[in-house]
mmCIF file of C-alpha atoms in Angstrom:
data_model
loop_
_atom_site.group_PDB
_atom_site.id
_atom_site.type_symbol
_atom_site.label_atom_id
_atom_site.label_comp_id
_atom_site.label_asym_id
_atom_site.label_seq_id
_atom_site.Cartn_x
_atom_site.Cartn_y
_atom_site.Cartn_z
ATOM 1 C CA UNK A 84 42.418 -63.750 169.658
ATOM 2 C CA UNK A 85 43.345 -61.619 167.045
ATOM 3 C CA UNK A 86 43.721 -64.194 164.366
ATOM 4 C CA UNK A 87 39.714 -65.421 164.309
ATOM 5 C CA UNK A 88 38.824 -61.909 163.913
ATOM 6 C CA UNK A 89 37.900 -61.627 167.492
ATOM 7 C CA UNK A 90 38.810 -59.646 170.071
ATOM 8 C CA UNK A 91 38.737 -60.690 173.645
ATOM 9 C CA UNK A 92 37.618 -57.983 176.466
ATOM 10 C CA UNK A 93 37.320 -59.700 179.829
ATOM 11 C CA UNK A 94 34.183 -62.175 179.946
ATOM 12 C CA UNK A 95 33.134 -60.505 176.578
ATOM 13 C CA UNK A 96 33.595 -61.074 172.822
ATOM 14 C CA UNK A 97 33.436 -58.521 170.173
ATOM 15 C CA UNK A 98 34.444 -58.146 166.457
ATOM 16 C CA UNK A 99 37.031 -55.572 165.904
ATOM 17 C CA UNK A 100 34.600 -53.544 164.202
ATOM 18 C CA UNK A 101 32.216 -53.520 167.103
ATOM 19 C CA UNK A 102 35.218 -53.084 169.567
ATOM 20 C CA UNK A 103 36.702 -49.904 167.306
ATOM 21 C CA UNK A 104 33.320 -48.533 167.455
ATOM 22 C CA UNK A 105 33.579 -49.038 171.571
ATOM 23 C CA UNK A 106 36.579 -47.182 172.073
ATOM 24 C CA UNK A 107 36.109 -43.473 172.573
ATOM 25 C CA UNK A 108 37.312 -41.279 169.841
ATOM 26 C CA UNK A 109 40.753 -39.341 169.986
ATOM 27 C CA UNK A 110 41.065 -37.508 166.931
ATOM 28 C CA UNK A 111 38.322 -34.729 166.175
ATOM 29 C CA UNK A 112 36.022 -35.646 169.277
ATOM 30 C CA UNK A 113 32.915 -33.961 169.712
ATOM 31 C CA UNK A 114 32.323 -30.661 167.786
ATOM 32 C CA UNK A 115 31.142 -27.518 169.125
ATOM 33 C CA UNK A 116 27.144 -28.558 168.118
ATOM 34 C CA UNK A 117 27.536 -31.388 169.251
ATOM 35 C CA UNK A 118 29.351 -30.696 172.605
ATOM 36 C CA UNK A 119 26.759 -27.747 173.041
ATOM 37 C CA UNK A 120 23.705 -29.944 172.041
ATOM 38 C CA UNK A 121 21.616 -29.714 175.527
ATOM 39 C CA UNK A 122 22.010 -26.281 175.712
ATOM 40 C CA UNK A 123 21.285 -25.747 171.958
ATOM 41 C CA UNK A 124 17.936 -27.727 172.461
ATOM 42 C CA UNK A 125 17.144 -25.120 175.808
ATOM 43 C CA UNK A 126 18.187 -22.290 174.073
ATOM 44 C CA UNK A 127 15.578 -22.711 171.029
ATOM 45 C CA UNK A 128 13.008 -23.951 173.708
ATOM 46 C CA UNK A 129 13.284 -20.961 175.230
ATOM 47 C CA UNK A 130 13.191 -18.656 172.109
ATOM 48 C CA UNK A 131 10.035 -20.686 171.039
ATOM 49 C CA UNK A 132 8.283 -20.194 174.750
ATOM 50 C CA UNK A 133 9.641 -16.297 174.321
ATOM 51 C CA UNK A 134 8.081 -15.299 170.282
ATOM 52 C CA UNK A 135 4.968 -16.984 171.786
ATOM 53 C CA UNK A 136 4.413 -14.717 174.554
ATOM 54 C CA UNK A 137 5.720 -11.849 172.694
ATOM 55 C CA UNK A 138 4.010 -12.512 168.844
ATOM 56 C CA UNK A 139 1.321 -15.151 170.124
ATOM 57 C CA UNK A 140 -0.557 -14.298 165.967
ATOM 58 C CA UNK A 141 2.527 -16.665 165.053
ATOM 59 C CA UNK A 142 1.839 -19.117 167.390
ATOM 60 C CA UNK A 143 -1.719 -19.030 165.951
ATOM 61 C CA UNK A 144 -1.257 -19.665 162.702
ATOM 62 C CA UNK A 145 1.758 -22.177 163.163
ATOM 63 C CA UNK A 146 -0.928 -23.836 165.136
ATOM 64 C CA UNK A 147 -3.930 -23.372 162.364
ATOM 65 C CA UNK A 148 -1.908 -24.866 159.957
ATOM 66 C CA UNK A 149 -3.400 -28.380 159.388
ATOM 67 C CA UNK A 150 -3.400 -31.213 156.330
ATOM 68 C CA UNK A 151 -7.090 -30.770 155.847
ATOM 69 C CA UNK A 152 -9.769 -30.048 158.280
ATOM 70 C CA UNK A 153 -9.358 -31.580 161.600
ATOM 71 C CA UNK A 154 -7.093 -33.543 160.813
ATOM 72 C CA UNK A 155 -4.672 -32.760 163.699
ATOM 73 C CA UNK A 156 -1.881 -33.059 161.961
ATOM 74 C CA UNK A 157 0.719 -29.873 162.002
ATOM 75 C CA UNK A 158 2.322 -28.998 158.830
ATOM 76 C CA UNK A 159 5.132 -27.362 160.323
ATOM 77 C CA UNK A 160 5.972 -30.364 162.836
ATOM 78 C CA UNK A 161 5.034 -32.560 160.406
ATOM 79 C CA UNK A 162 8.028 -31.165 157.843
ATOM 80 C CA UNK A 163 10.614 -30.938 160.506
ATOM 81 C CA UNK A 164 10.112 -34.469 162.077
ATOM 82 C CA UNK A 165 10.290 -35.605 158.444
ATOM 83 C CA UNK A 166 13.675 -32.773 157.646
ATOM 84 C CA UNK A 167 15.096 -34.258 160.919
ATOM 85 C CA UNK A 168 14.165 -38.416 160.082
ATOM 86 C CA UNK A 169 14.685 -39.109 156.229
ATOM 87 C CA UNK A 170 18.307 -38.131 156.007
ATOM 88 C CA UNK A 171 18.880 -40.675 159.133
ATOM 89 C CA UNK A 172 17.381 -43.085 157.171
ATOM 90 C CA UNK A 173 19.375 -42.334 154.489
ATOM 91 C CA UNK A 174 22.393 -42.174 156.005
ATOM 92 C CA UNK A 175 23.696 -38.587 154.870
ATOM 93 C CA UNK A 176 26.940 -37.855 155.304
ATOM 94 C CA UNK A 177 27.028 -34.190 156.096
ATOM 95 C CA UNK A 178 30.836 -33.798 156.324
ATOM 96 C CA UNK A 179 30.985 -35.176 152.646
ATOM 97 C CA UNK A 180 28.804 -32.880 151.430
ATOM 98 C CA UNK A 181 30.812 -30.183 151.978
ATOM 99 C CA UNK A 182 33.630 -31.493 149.558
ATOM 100 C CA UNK A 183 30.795 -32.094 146.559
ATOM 101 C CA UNK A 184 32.403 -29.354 144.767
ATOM 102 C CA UNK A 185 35.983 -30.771 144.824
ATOM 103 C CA UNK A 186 35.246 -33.861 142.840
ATOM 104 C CA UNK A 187 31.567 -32.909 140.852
ATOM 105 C CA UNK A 188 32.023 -35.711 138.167
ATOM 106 C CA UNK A 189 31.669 -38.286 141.094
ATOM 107 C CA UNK A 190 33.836 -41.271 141.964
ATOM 108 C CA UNK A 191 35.553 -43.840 139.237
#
């Protein structure tokens, strides 16, 4: 039922917003970070689990650093959780920042 808005999927209804979002994507896809994501993720694991063994005065002081005393809270995590949350929440779109330079004035 095109007309209403609606579109009709078996026993189901959905918007055709929510049913454009369902289909899988055909132009572009996945990139190669994304594709590669899983093994990303392992491969920096592993390089973290690695410059431990092999510098463990990093790990140290990666670990000493603390907001205050005994606080047990890590800077560094602390900063990335907050690097990898806030521009979530603030819905960045990192493809458009690439083309900043193209229009600097901004939109009319």
């Amino acid at each position: 039922m095109l007309r209403t808005g609606l579109l009709r999927l078996g026993k189901d209804t959905m918007s055709e917003g929510t049913a454009a979002m369902a289909r899988p994507r055909t132009a572009g896809g996945l990139g190669h970070f994304e594709r590669y994501l899983s093994v990303w993720v392992g491969a920096c694991m592993i390089a973290g689990v690695l410059l431990g063994k092999v510098v463990p005065s990093a790990a140290d002081g990666l670990r000493r650093m603390e907001f205050g005393g005994r606080s047990q809270i890590n800077v560094p995590i602390a900063v990335l959780i907050w690097l990898m949350i806030v521009p979530m929440m603030m819905k960045v779109d990192f493809a458009s920042i690439r083309r900043v330079g193209q229009q600097p004035v901004g939109c009319s």
